[in-house]
Amino acid sequence: MKVFRMNDYDWVCAESEEQAKEFYKNECGLDYEEINEYFVGEVSLQDEMMIEVGDLPIEEQKQTQKFKEYAGTLFAYKTFEWVIKNENITEPCIISSTEY
């Protein structure tokens, strides 16, 4: 699986760019022109995303990690690779999203 940055706020996990765009089109109701206008491309699986600490396995919660408090919630930074492996992601999905 790979990760593609679709725009300023969504990252999609998929096997290919084409699969990511097709999934995003169906998921968000956008057409390909809209998707391609903001599409950034494939990102490194070593890039990090934030996960609520309470959503981590207990053994991960006990390890020293990079944390950030946001809106009263504690988050840990995990790589896309770690999330894909630990969530056993095998189908396209929005793996990360931000809100403005």
Coordinates of C-alpha atoms in Angstrom, one line a residue:
M1 CA 0.0 0.0 0.0
K2 CA 1.1 3.6 -0.7
V3 CA -0.2 6.9 0.6
F4 CA -1.2 9.8 -1.7
R5 CA -1.8 13.4 -0.6
M6 CA -5.0 14.3 -2.4
N7 CA -5.1 18.0 -1.3
D8 CA -4.4 20.2 1.7
Y9 CA -6.4 18.1 4.0
D10 CA -6.8 14.4 2.9
W11 CA -4.4 11.5 2.5
V12 CA -5.6 8.3 0.8
C13 CA -4.0 4.9 1.3
A14 CA -4.2 2.8 -1.9
E15 CA -2.2 0.5 -4.1
S16 CA -1.8 3.0 -6.9
E17 CA -2.4 6.7 -7.8
E18 CA -5.3 5.6 -10.1
Q19 CA -6.9 3.6 -7.3
A20 CA -6.5 6.5 -4.9
K21 CA -8.2 8.9 -7.3
E22 CA -11.0 6.5 -8.1
F23 CA -11.6 5.8 -4.4
Y24 CA -11.5 9.6 -3.6
K25 CA -13.9 10.3 -6.4
N26 CA -16.4 7.8 -5.1
E27 CA -15.9 8.7 -1.5
C28 CA -16.2 12.5 -1.8
G29 CA -18.3 13.0 -4.9
L30 CA -15.7 15.0 -6.8
D31 CA -14.9 14.6 -10.5
Y32 CA -11.4 13.9 -11.8
E33 CA -10.8 17.5 -12.8
E34 CA -11.4 18.7 -9.2
I35 CA -9.2 15.9 -7.8
N36 CA -6.4 16.6 -10.2
E37 CA -6.5 20.3 -9.6
Y38 CA -5.4 19.8 -5.9
F39 CA -3.6 16.4 -6.1
V40 CA -0.1 16.6 -4.6
G41 CA 1.1 13.0 -5.2
E42 CA 2.6 10.0 -3.4
V43 CA 4.2 10.7 0.0
S44 CA 6.8 8.8 2.0
L45 CA 5.5 6.0 4.3
Q46 CA 7.8 7.5 6.8
D47 CA 5.8 10.7 7.0
E48 CA 3.9 11.0 10.3
M49 CA 0.3 11.5 11.2
M50 CA -1.3 12.1 14.6
I51 CA -3.3 9.4 16.4
E52 CA -5.2 9.8 19.6
V53 CA -3.1 8.1 22.3
G54 CA -6.2 6.3 23.6
D55 CA -6.5 4.6 20.1
L56 CA -3.0 3.1 20.4
P57 CA -2.4 -0.4 21.6
I58 CA -1.5 -0.5 25.4
E59 CA 2.1 -1.4 24.7
E60 CA 2.5 1.6 22.4
Q61 CA 0.9 3.9 25.0
K62 CA 3.7 2.9 27.4
Q63 CA 6.5 3.8 25.0
T64 CA 8.2 7.2 24.9
Q65 CA 6.9 8.9 21.8
K66 CA 6.5 12.3 20.2
F67 CA 3.2 13.8 21.5
K68 CA 1.1 16.8 20.9
E69 CA -2.0 18.1 22.7
Y70 CA -4.6 19.5 20.5
A71 CA -8.1 20.7 21.5
G72 CA -7.7 19.0 24.9
T73 CA -6.8 15.6 23.4
L74 CA -3.3 14.0 23.5
F75 CA -2.0 12.7 20.2
A76 CA 1.0 10.6 19.3
Y77 CA 2.9 10.8 16.0
K78 CA 3.1 7.6 14.0
T79 CA 4.3 6.9 10.5
F80 CA 1.9 6.0 7.7
E81 CA 3.9 2.7 7.5
W82 CA 3.1 1.9 11.2
V83 CA -0.6 2.8 10.7
I84 CA -1.0 0.6 7.6
K85 CA 0.7 -2.3 9.3
N86 CA -1.0 -2.0 12.7
E87 CA -4.5 -1.3 11.2
N88 CA -4.0 -4.1 8.7
I89 CA -5.1 -1.7 5.9
T90 CA -5.6 -3.6 2.6
E91 CA -8.3 -1.6 0.9
P92 CA -8.3 2.0 -0.2
C93 CA -9.2 4.5 2.6
I94 CA -8.7 8.0 3.8
I95 CA -5.9 7.3 6.2
S96 CA -5.5 10.8 7.5
S97 CA -7.4 14.1 7.3
T98 CA -7.2 17.5 8.8
E99 CA -9.8 20.2 9.4
Y100 CA -9.4 23.9 8.8

